[in-house]
DNA sequence: GCCATGGCTAGTA
DNA sequence: GCCATGGCTAGTA
């Protein structure tokens, strides 16, 4: 039985639409935990696959892909681009253009 | 003690 | 590069 925080994070994650992305901190803030960015990381680790959460739409605060090359970077980049989000070669997204706001 | 963060500081170029 | 964050798991007692 997951903690309420976990369930709120799951709920927020499932609302991020295709074509938009949000930072770990933004997701946490919407879930009521402004300093809980790492909780978002944990939830994605545990539930992203089984619940089909849009893990690829979560980025660092500066819009960068957090995953390392060879560790999911390429896949995340491809998934973002496939839904119309522009990603620079280095894996950066302009959140002022593609950022999700509630 | 872990973590796909994030904010801040110190140290380099 | 350090360290607070915060829920969770592994590993010990």
mmCIF file of C-alpha atoms (C1' of nucleotides) in Angstrom:
data_model
loop_
_atom_site.group_PDB
_atom_site.id
_atom_site.type_symbol
_atom_site.label_atom_id
_atom_site.label_comp_id
_atom_site.label_asym_id
_atom_site.label_seq_id
_atom_site.Cartn_x
_atom_site.Cartn_y
_atom_site.Cartn_z
ATOM 1 C CA UNK A 1 0.000 0.000 0.000
ATOM 2 C CA UNK A 2 1.764 3.111 -1.273
ATOM 3 C CA UNK A 3 1.982 6.267 0.771
ATOM 4 C CA UNK A 4 -0.365 9.100 -0.113
ATOM 5 C CA UNK A 5 2.565 11.078 -1.434
ATOM 6 C CA UNK A 6 3.305 8.276 -3.856
ATOM 7 C CA UNK A 7 -0.287 8.195 -5.034
ATOM 8 C CA UNK A 8 -0.374 11.949 -5.520
ATOM 9 C CA UNK A 9 2.809 11.802 -7.566
ATOM 10 C CA UNK A 10 1.331 9.018 -9.690
ATOM 11 C CA UNK A 11 -1.799 11.086 -10.221
ATOM 12 C CA UNK A 12 0.177 14.126 -11.329
ATOM 13 C CA UNK A 13 2.414 12.107 -13.633
ATOM 14 C CA UNK A 14 -0.545 10.566 -15.370
ATOM 15 C CA UNK A 15 -1.863 14.021 -16.204
ATOM 16 C CA UNK A 16 1.182 15.184 -18.176
ATOM 17 C CA UNK A 17 -0.053 15.182 -21.783
ATOM 18 C CA UNK A 18 1.802 14.070 -24.890
ATOM 19 C CA UNK A 19 3.778 16.927 -26.399
ATOM 20 C CA UNK A 20 4.494 18.460 -22.995
ATOM 21 C CA UNK A 21 7.174 17.802 -20.374
ATOM 22 C CA UNK A 22 7.789 18.813 -16.764
ATOM 23 C CA UNK A 23 10.687 18.793 -14.333
ATOM 24 C CA UNK A 24 10.957 16.401 -11.399
ATOM 25 C CA UNK A 25 10.561 19.372 -9.096
ATOM 26 C CA UNK A 26 7.454 20.622 -10.885
ATOM 27 C CA UNK A 27 5.798 17.217 -10.613
ATOM 28 C CA UNK A 28 6.691 17.093 -6.931
ATOM 29 C CA UNK A 29 5.341 20.605 -6.367
ATOM 30 C CA UNK A 30 2.001 19.727 -7.996
ATOM 31 C CA UNK A 31 1.898 16.708 -5.714
ATOM 32 C CA UNK A 32 2.262 19.028 -2.731
ATOM 33 C CA UNK A 33 5.957 18.417 -2.044
ATOM 34 C CA UNK A 34 8.066 21.310 -3.363
ATOM 35 C CA UNK A 35 11.270 19.626 -2.179
ATOM 36 C CA UNK A 36 10.285 16.126 -3.164
ATOM 37 C CA UNK A 37 11.909 15.833 -6.577
ATOM 38 C CA UNK A 38 13.663 12.638 -5.551
ATOM 39 C CA UNK A 39 10.347 11.095 -4.657
ATOM 40 C CA UNK A 40 9.385 11.490 -8.288
ATOM 41 C CA UNK A 41 12.525 9.600 -9.254
ATOM 42 C CA UNK A 42 11.601 6.813 -6.881
ATOM 43 C CA UNK A 43 8.013 6.595 -8.103
ATOM 44 C CA UNK A 44 9.190 6.384 -11.699
ATOM 45 C CA UNK A 45 11.615 3.606 -10.814
ATOM 46 C CA UNK A 46 8.948 1.611 -9.066
ATOM 47 C CA UNK A 47 5.768 2.296 -11.045
ATOM 48 C CA UNK A 48 6.570 3.736 -14.461
ATOM 49 C CA UNK A 49 6.547 0.438 -16.269
ATOM 50 C CA UNK A 50 3.680 -1.332 -14.504
ATOM 51 C CA UNK A 51 1.381 1.686 -14.607
ATOM 52 C CA UNK A 52 2.459 2.973 -17.986
ATOM 53 C CA UNK A 53 3.432 6.373 -16.627
ATOM 54 C CA UNK A 54 4.902 8.885 -19.116
ATOM 55 C CA UNK A 55 8.385 8.722 -17.579
ATOM 56 C CA UNK A 56 9.958 10.207 -20.712
ATOM 57 C CA UNK A 57 8.118 13.493 -20.146
ATOM 58 C CA UNK A 58 10.033 14.175 -16.935
ATOM 59 C CA UNK A 59 13.204 16.248 -17.208
ATOM 60 C CA UNK A 60 15.634 18.130 -15.050
ATOM 61 C CA UNK A 61 14.743 21.640 -14.031
ATOM 62 C CA UNK A 62 16.846 23.081 -16.874
ATOM 63 C CA UNK A 63 15.074 20.884 -19.416
ATOM 64 C CA UNK A 64 17.881 18.361 -19.748
ATOM 65 C CA UNK A 65 17.350 14.622 -20.010
ATOM 66 C CA UNK A 66 18.537 13.161 -16.728
ATOM 67 C CA UNK A 67 19.340 9.671 -17.972
ATOM 68 C CA UNK A 68 22.889 8.987 -19.175
ATOM 69 C CA UNK A 69 23.757 7.970 -22.741
ATOM 70 C CA UNK A 70 23.434 4.218 -22.949
ATOM 71 C CA UNK A 71 21.134 4.256 -19.948
ATOM 72 C CA UNK A 72 17.923 5.459 -21.515
ATOM 73 C CA UNK A 73 18.971 8.831 -22.916
ATOM 74 C CA UNK A 74 18.496 7.830 -26.545
ATOM 75 C CA UNK A 75 15.104 6.216 -25.956
ATOM 76 C CA UNK A 76 13.797 9.172 -23.985
ATOM 77 C CA UNK A 77 14.972 11.573 -26.659
ATOM 78 C CA UNK A 78 13.268 9.526 -29.380
ATOM 79 C CA UNK A 79 10.003 9.277 -27.440
ATOM 80 C CA UNK A 80 9.934 13.032 -26.849
ATOM 81 C CA UNK A 81 10.674 13.811 -30.486
ATOM 82 C CA UNK A 82 8.017 11.334 -31.603
ATOM 83 C CA UNK A 83 5.392 13.467 -29.898
ATOM 84 C CA UNK A 84 6.624 16.726 -31.359
ATOM 85 C CA UNK A 85 8.924 17.970 -28.622
ATOM 86 C CA UNK A 86 12.149 19.497 -29.912
ATOM 87 C CA UNK A 87 15.239 18.042 -28.259
ATOM 88 C CA UNK A 88 18.723 19.404 -28.887
ATOM 89 C CA UNK A 89 21.572 17.076 -29.720
ATOM 90 C CA UNK A 90 22.758 17.281 -26.136
ATOM 91 C CA UNK A 91 19.320 16.311 -24.876
ATOM 92 C CA UNK A 92 17.883 19.668 -23.902
ATOM 93 C CA UNK A 93 14.230 20.696 -24.160
ATOM 94 C CA UNK A 94 13.067 24.305 -23.956
ATOM 95 C CA UNK A 95 10.598 24.134 -21.104
ATOM 96 C CA UNK A 96 9.326 27.635 -21.821
ATOM 97 C CA UNK A 97 7.915 26.166 -25.044
ATOM 98 C CA UNK A 98 7.147 22.581 -24.124
ATOM 99 C CA UNK A 99 6.742 22.826 -20.383
ATOM 100 C CA UNK A 100 3.503 21.504 -18.909
ATOM 101 C CA UNK A 101 1.718 23.874 -16.579
ATOM 102 C CA UNK A 102 -1.047 22.205 -14.699
ATOM 103 C "C1'" DG B 1 21.748 3.464 2.512
ATOM 104 C "C1'" DC B 2 19.561 4.076 -1.986
ATOM 105 C "C1'" DC B 3 18.073 7.642 -5.764
ATOM 106 C "C1'" DA B 4 16.829 9.426 -13.382
ATOM 107 C "C1'" DT B 5 17.076 16.082 -8.007
ATOM 108 C "C1'" DG B 6 18.201 20.598 -6.976
ATOM 109 C "C1'" DG B 7 20.328 24.507 -4.636
ATOM 110 C "C1'" DC B 8 24.437 26.352 -3.120
ATOM 111 C "C1'" DT B 9 29.542 26.881 -2.683
ATOM 112 C "C1'" DA B 10 34.366 26.341 -4.028
ATOM 113 C "C1'" DG B 11 37.638 26.038 -7.318
ATOM 114 C "C1'" DT B 12 39.284 26.416 -12.211
ATOM 115 C "C1'" DA B 13 39.717 28.712 -17.116
ATOM 116 C "C1'" DG C 1 31.324 18.719 -5.179
ATOM 117 C "C1'" DC C 2 28.536 18.797 -0.894
ATOM 118 C "C1'" DC C 3 24.318 17.845 1.287
ATOM 119 C "C1'" DA C 4 19.066 18.129 2.518
ATOM 120 C "C1'" DT C 5 15.092 15.913 0.858
ATOM 121 C "C1'" DG C 6 11.719 11.658 2.065
ATOM 122 C "C1'" DG C 7 9.809 7.257 1.092
ATOM 123 C "C1'" DC C 8 11.439 2.712 0.606
ATOM 124 C "C1'" DT C 9 14.295 -1.572 0.759
ATOM 125 C "C1'" DA C 10 17.861 -4.493 2.271
ATOM 126 C "C1'" DG C 11 20.156 -6.139 5.769
ATOM 127 C "C1'" DT C 12 20.929 -6.816 10.760
ATOM 128 C "C1'" DA C 13 19.293 -7.880 15.782
#
